[in-house]
Coordinates of C-alpha atoms in Angstrom, one line a residue:
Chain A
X1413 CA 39.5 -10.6 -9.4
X1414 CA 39.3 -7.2 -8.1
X1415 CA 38.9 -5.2 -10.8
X1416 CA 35.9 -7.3 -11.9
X1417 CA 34.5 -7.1 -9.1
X1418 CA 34.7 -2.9 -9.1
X1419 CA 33.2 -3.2 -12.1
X1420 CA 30.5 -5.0 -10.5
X1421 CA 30.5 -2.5 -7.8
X1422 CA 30.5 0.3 -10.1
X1423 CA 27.7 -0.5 -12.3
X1424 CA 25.6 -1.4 -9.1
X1425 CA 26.1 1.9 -7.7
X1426 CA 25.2 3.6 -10.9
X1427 CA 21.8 1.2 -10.6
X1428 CA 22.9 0.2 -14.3
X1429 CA 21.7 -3.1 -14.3
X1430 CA 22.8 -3.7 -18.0
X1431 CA 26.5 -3.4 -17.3
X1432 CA 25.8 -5.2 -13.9
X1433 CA 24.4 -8.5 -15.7
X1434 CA 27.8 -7.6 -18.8
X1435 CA 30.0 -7.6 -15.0
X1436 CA 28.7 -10.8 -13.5
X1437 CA 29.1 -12.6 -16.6
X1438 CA 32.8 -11.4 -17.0
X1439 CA 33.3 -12.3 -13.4
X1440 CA 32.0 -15.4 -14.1
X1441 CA 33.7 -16.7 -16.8
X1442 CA 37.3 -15.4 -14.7
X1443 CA 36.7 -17.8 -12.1
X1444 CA 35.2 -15.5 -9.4
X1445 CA 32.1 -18.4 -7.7
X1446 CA 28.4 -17.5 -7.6
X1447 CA 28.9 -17.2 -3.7
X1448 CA 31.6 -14.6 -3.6
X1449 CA 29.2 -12.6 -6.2
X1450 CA 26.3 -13.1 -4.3
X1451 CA 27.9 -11.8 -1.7
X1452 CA 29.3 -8.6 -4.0
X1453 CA 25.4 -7.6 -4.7
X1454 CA 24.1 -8.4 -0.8
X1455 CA 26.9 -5.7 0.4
X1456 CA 25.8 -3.2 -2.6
X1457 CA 22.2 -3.6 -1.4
X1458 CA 23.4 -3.2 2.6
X1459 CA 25.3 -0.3 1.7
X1460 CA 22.7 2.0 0.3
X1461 CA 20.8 0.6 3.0
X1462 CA 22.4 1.9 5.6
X1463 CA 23.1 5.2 4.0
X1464 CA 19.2 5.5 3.6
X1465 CA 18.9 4.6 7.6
X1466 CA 21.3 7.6 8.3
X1467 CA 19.5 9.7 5.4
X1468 CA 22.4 10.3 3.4
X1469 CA 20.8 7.8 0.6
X1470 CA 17.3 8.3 -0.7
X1471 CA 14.0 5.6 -0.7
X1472 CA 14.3 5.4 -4.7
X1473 CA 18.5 4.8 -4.8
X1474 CA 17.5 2.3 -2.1
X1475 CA 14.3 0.7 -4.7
X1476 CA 16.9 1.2 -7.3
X1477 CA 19.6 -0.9 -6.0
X1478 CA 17.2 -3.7 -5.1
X1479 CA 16.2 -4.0 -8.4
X1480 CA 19.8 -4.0 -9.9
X1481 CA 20.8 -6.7 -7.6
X1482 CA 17.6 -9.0 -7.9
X1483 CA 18.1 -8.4 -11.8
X1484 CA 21.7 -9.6 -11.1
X1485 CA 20.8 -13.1 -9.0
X1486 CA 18.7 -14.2 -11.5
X1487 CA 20.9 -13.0 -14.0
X1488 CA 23.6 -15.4 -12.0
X1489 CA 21.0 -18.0 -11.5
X1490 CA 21.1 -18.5 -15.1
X1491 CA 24.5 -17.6 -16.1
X1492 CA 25.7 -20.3 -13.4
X1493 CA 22.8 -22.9 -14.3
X1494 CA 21.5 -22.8 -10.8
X1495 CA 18.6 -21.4 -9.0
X1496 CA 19.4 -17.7 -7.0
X1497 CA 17.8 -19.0 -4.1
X1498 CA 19.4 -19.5 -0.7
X1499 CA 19.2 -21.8 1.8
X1500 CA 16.6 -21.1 4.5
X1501 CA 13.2 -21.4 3.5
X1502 CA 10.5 -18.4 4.0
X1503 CA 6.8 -17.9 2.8
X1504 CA 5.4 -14.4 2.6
X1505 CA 2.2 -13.2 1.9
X1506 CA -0.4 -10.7 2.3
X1507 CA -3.4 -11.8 4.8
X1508 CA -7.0 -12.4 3.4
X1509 CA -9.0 -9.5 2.2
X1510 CA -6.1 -7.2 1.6
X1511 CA -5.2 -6.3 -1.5
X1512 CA -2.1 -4.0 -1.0
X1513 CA 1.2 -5.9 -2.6
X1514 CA 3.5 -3.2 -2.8
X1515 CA 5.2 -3.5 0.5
X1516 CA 5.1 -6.7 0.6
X1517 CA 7.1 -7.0 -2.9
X1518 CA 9.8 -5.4 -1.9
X1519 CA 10.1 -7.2 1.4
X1520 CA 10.2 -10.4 -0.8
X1521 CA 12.8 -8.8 -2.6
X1522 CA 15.1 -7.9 0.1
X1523 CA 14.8 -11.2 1.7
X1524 CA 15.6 -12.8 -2.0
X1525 CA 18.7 -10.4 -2.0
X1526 CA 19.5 -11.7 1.4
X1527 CA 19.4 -15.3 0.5
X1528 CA 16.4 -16.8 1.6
X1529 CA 14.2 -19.1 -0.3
X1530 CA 11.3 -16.7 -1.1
X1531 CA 7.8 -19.0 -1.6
X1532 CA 5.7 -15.7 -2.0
X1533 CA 1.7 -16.8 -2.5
X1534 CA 0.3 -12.8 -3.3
X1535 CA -2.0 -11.1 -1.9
X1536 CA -5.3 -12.4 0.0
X1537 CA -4.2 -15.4 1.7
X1538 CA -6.1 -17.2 4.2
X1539 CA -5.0 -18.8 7.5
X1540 CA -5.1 -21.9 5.6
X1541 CA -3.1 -21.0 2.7
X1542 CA -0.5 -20.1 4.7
X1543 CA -0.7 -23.2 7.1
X1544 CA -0.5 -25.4 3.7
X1545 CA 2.9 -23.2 2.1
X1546 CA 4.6 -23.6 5.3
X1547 CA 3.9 -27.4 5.9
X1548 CA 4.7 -27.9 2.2
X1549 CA 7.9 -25.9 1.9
X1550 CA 9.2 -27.0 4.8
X1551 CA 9.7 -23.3 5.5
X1552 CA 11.6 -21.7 8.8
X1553 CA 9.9 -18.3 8.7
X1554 CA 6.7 -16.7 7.4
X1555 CA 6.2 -13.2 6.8
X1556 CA 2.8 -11.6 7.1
X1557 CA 1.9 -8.3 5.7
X1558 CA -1.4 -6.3 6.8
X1559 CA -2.0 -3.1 5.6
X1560 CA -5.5 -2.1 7.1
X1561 CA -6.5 -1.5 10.1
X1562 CA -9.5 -4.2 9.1
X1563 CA -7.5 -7.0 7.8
X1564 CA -4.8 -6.7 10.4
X1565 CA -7.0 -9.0 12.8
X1566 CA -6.0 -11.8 10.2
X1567 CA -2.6 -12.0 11.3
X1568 CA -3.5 -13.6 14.8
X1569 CA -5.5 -16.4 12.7
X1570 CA -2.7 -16.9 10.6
X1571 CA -0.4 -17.3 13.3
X1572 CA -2.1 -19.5 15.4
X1573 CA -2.5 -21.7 12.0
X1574 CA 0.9 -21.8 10.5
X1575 CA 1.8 -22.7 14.2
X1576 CA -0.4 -25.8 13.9
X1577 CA 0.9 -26.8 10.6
X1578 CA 4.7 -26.3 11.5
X1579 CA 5.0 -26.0 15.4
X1580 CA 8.7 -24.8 14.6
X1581 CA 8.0 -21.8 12.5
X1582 CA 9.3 -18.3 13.1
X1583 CA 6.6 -15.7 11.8
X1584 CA 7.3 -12.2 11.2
X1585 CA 4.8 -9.6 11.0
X1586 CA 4.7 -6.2 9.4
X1587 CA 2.9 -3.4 7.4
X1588 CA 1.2 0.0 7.5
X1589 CA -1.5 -1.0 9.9
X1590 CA 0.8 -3.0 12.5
X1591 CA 3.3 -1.7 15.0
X1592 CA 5.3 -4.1 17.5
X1593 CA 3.2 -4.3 20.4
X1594 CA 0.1 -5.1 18.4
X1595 CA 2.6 -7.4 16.2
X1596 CA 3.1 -8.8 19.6
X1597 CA -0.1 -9.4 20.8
X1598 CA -1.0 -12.2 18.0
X1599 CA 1.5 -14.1 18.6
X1600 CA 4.3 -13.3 16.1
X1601 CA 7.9 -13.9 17.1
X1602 CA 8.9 -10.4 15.4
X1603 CA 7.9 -7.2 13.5
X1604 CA 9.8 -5.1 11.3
X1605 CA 8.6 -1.6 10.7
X1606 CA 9.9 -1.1 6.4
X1607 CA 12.1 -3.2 4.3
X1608 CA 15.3 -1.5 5.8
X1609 CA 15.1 -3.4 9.4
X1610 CA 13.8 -6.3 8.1
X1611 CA 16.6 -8.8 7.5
X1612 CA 18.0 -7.3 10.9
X1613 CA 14.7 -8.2 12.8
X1614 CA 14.4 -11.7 11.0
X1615 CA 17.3 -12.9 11.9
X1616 CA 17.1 -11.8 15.9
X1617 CA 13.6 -13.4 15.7
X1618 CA 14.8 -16.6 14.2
X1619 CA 17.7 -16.2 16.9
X1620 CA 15.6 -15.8 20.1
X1621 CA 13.9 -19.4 18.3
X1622 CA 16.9 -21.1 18.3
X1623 CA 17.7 -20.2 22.1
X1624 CA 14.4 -21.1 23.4
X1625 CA 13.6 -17.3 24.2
X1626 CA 10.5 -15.8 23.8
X1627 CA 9.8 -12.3 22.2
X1628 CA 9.0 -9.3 24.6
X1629 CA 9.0 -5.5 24.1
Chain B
X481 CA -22.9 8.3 -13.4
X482 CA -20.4 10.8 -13.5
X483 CA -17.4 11.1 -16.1
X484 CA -14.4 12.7 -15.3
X485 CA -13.0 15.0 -17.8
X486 CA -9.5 12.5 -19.4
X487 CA -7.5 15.8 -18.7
X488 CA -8.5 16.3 -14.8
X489 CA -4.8 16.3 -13.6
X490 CA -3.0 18.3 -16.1
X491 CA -3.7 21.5 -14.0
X492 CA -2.3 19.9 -11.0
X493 CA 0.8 18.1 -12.5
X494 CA 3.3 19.5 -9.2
X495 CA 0.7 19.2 -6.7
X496 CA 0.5 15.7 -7.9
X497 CA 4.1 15.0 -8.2
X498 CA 4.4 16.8 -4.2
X499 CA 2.0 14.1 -3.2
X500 CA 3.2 11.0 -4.3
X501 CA 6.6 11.9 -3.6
X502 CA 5.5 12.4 0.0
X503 CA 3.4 9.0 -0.4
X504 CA 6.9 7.3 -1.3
X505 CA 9.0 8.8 0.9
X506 CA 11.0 10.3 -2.0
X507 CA 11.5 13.4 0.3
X508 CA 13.8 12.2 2.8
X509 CA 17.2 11.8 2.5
X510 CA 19.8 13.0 0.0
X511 CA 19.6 11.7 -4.0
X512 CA 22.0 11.2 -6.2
X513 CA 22.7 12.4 -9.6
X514 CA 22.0 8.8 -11.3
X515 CA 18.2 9.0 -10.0
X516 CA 15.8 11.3 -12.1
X517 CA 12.6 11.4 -9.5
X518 CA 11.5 14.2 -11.3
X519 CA 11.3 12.1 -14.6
X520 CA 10.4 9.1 -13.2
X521 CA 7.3 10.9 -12.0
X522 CA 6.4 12.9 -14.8
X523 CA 6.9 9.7 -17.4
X524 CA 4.1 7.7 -14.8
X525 CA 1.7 10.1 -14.3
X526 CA 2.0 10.9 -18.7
X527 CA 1.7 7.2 -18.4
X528 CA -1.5 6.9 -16.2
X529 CA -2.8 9.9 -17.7
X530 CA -3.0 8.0 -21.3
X531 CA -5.0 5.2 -20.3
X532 CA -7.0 6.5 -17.2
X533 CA -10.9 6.8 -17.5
X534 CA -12.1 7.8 -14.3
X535 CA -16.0 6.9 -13.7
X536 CA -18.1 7.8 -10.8
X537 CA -21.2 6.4 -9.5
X538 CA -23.3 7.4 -6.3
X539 CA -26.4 7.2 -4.8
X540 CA -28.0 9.1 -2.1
X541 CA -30.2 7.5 0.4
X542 CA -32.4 8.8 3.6
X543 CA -30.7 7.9 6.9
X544 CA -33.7 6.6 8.6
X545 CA -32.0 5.7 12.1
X546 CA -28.6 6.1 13.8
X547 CA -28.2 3.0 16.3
X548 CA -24.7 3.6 18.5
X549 CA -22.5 1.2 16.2
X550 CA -24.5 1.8 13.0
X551 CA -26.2 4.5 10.9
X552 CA -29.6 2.7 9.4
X553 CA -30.2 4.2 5.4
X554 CA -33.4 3.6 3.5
X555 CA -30.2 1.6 0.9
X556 CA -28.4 -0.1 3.9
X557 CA -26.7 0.2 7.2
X558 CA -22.6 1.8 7.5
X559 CA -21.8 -0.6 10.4
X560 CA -19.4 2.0 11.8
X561 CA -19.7 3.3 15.9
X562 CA -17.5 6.1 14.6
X563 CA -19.7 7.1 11.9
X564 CA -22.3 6.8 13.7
X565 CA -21.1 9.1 16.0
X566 CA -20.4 12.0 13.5
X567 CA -24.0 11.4 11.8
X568 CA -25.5 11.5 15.5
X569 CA -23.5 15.1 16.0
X570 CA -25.3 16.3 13.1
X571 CA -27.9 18.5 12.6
X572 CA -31.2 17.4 10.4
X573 CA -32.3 16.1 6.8
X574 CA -29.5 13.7 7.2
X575 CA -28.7 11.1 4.3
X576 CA -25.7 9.5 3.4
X577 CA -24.3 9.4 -0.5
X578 CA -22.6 6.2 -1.6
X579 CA -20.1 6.6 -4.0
X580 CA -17.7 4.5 -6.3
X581 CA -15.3 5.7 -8.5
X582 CA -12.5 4.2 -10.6
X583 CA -9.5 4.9 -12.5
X584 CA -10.3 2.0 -14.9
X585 CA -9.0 -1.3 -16.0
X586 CA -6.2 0.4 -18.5
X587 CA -4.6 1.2 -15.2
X588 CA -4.5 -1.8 -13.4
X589 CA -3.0 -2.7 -16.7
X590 CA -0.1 -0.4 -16.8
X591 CA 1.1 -1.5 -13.0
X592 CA 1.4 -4.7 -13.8
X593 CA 3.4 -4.5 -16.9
X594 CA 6.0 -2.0 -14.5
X595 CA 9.0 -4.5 -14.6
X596 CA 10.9 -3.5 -11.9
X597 CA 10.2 -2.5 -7.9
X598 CA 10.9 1.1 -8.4
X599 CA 8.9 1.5 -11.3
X600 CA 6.0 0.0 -9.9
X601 CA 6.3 1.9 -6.5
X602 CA 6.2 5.3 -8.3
X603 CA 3.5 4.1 -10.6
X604 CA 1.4 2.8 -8.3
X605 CA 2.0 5.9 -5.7
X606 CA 1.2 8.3 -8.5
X607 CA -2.1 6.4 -9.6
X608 CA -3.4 6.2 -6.0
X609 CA -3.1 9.8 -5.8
X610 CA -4.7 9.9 -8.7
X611 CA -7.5 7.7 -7.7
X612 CA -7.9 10.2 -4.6
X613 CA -8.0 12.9 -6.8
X614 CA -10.6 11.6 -9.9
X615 CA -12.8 10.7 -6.4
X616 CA -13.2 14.2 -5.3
X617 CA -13.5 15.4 -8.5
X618 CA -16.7 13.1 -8.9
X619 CA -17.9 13.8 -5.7
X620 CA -18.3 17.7 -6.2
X621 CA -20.7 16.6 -8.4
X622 CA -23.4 15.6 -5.7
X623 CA -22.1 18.0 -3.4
X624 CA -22.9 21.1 -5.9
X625 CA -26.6 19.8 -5.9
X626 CA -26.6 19.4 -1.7
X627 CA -24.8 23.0 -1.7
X628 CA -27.0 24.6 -3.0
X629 CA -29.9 23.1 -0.7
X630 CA -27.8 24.5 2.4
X631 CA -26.6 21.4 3.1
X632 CA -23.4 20.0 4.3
X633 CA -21.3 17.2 3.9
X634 CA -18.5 14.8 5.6
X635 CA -15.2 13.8 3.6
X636 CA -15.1 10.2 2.4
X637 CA -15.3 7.4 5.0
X638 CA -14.2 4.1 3.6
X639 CA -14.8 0.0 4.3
X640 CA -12.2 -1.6 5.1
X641 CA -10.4 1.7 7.4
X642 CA -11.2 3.4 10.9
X643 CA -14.2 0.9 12.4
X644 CA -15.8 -0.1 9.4
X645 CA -14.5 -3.6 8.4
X646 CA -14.3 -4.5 4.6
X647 CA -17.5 -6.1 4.6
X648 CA -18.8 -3.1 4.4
X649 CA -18.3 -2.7 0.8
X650 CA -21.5 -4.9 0.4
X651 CA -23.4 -2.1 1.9
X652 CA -21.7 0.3 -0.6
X653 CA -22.6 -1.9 -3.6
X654 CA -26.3 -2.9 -2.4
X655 CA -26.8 0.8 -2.2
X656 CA -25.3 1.9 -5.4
X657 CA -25.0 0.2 -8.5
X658 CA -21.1 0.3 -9.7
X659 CA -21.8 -1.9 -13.4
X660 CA -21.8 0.9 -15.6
X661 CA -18.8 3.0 -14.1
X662 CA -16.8 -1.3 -14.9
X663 CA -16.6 -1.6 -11.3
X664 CA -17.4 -5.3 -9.2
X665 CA -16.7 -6.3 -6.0
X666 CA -15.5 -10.3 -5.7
X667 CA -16.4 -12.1 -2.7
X668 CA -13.8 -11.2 -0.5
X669 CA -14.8 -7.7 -1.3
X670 CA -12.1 -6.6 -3.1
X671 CA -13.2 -4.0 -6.0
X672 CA -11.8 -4.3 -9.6
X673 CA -10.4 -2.5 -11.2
X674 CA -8.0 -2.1 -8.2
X675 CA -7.5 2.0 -8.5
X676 CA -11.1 2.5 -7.4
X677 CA -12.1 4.1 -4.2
X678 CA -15.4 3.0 -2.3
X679 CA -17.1 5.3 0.5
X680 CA -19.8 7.0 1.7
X681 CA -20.5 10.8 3.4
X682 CA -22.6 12.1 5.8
X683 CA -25.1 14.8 4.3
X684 CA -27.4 17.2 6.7
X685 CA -27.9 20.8 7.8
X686 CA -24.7 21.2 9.9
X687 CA -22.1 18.8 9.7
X688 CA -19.7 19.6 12.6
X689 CA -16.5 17.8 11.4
X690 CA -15.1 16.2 7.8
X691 CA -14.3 13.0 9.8
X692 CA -15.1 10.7 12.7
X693 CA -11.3 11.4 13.6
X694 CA -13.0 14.1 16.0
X695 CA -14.4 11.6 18.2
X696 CA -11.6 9.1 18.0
X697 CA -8.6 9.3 21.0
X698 CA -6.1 7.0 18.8
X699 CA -3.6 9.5 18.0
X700 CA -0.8 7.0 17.0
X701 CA -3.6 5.5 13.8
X702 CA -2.0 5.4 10.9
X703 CA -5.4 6.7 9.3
X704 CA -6.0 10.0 11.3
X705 CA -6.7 12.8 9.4
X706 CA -7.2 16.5 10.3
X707 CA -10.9 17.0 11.2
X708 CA -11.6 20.5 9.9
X709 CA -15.2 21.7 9.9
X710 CA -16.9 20.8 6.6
X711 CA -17.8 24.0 5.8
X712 CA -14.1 24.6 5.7
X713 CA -13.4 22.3 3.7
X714 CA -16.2 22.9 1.2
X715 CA -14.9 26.8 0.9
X716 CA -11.3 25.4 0.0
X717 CA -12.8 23.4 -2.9
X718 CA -12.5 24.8 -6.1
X719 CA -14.9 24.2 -9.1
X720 CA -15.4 20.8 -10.2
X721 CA -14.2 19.2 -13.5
X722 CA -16.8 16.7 -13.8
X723 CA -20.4 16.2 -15.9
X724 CA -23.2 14.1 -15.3
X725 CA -24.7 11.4 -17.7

């Protein structure tokens, strides 16, 4: 099993996504389970990202990697005859009137590459639409994006409605416009400032939920 | 409206590349052998620079008040206190120019058939900059005519940034009419194509900063920019590669 699984290594590392897919399949059909890969392509991803925190890794090896591994979950999802996603539930969007996706994309990718069950409704949302994904997925976290100063204001409304919809809900917010204490004031149980921190971030937020402790800075 | 030349950024290929790798965050950290930045950002802007067809409208109108959260024009009001507080700080024969300009729908094209995360970030890092660039480019258009009146201007002040909320865009679009450059705005004020920039600038005889920034005692916005005098800024600016139709 190891040496498939270098291969797998390897091929992530070189963000060749080809031989990555041609090393899953091998691996595959050796015995090694979808969860042991899974696992394989989360650590590649958590590897580069924590050589980019210390700046020995760069932001494109780190947009590289993510796309070799989401290219290999789906690429298991299909070899395997399952679906890549993971177990806890989480909506992400963009609030109303923004337009900017980008950020938010990738965010959506690393929590796919993390595991999570990724319902991700685009760009201008309302408070309503994400009140309706979040009672209908049965989510446990929702993830906000604003990137103007403008549209920002959003996010309290979209708290304070996804809260009504599913009283339970941990809501993360984040993007160019936010910081923590403003993340704070509307009433979001976290706030990561990139896509590095914020797996890291989700899962103290979803933590402090689960012990009945509120968020403070 | 105003027709960027289909060349504009082939004399500015490194200054472009500098820029969006700065936008991306390309410049920190070390980079291994296996990534080809370089290429990766010469093949997009190649790329964008095939399909691009940047297009400029603008329209200058009287300012015929400034209220404390407002500046009143004889096309519509720019509901901004900061604004309003640069265009009160200047001298007279003000007006303000509304202006539109867009990259086209051939880009908005070209993101969206980028496949993968990294392809799409460099793509749409280098087409923004882009987007900045084809929008000074047709502004130097109206700005030769108010140069050589003795007039000054402001840089580019935005809906949707600083104090003035996204609605604004309908004052934009009231004042200037974007249909022939391709260019609507939906009803949650969004413009398409999505590479087009929206704004408006302060014109009169003495214009005593580029931006409202002066005024402003946020230092920690993400949005602050250096507030140089606009005459500086106009002597930096080189020649413009625009023509009028």
């Amino acid at each position: 099993m190891d040496d498939k699984l270098d291969k797998l290594r390897q091929a992530v590392r070189r963000y060749d996504a080809d031989s990555a897919k041609g090393a899953l399949s091998q691996a595959l059909e050796s015995g090694v389970s979808c969860d042991t890969l899974r696992h394989e392509l989360l650590l590649a991803l958590e590897d580069v990202r924590h050589h980019l925190m210390s700046n020995e890794a760069s932001v494109p090896e780190f947009l590289l990697c993510l796309d070799v591994v989401l290219e290999g979950l789906a690429s298991l999802a299909a070899l395997s005859g399952g679906a890549a996603g993971g177990d806890t539930g989480l909506v992400i969007g963009v609030v109303e009137g923004d337009p900017h996706d980008l950020g938010k994309n990738i965010v959506a990718g690393v929590y796919r590459a993390a595991g999570y069950a990724v319902t991700d409704l685009g760009c201008f949302v309302t408070a309503r639409g994400f009140a309706s994904a979040v009672a209908e997925s049965g989510a446990r976290v929702l993830a906000l994006s604003a990137m103007m100063s403008t549209t920002m204001p959003y996010i309290k409304d979209a708290v304070l409605a996804a809260r009504e919809a599913s009283p339970g809900i941990v809501v993360m917010a984040g993007g160019a416009a936010l910081d923590a204490s403003v993340a704070l004031s509307y009433g979001a149980d976290g706030y990561a400032e990139s896509a590095l921190t914020v797996l890291e971030e989700t899962e103290a937020a979803v933590k402090r939920a689960r012990e009945g402790r509120g968020w403070s800075l | 409206m105003v027709v960027v030349e289909p060349g504009f950024a082939e004399r500015i290929k490194e200054s472009l590349k500098e820029r969006s790798v700065r936008t991306l965050g390309f410049d920190r950290g070390s980079c291994s052998d296996a990534v080809d930045v370089d290429g990766a950002l010469g093949r997009a802007i190649e790329a964008l620079m095939a399909v691009a067809a940047p297009r400029g409208v603008y329209a200058n109108a009287a300012v015929v008040e400034v209220e404390e959260d407002r500046v009143v024009t004889a096309a519509g009001a720019v509901r901004s206190a900061m604004f309003a507080r640069l265009a009160a700080a200047s001298g007279p024969e003000r007006s303000v120019v509304f202006a539109v300009c867009t990259l086209g729908e051939g880009v908005d094209r070209l993101l969206a058939a980028q496949a993968t995360l990294f392809k799409r970030s460099v793509m749409d890092a280098v087409a923004s900059e882009l987007a900045e660039i084809a929008a000074d480019l047709a502004d130097r258009h109206w700005q030769s005519e108010i140069s050589a009146q003795g007039l000054e201007s402001s840089a580019r002040f935005s809906p949707g940034y600083c104090d003035w909320r996204l609605d604004g865009q309908a004052a934009v679009f009231g004042a200037v009419d974007a249909r022939p450059a391709g260019v609507r705005l939906d009803a949650q004020f969004v413009m398409f194509p999505g590479k087009t920039i929206s704004g408006v600038s302060l014109v009169a005889r003495g214009v005593p900063a580029s931006r409202p920034c002066v005024f402003c005692s946020l230092e920690r916005c993400a949005n602050r920019r250096p507030f140089e005098a606009a005459s500086e800024r106009e002597r930096r600016s080189g020649p413009g590669t625009g023509h009028g139709t």
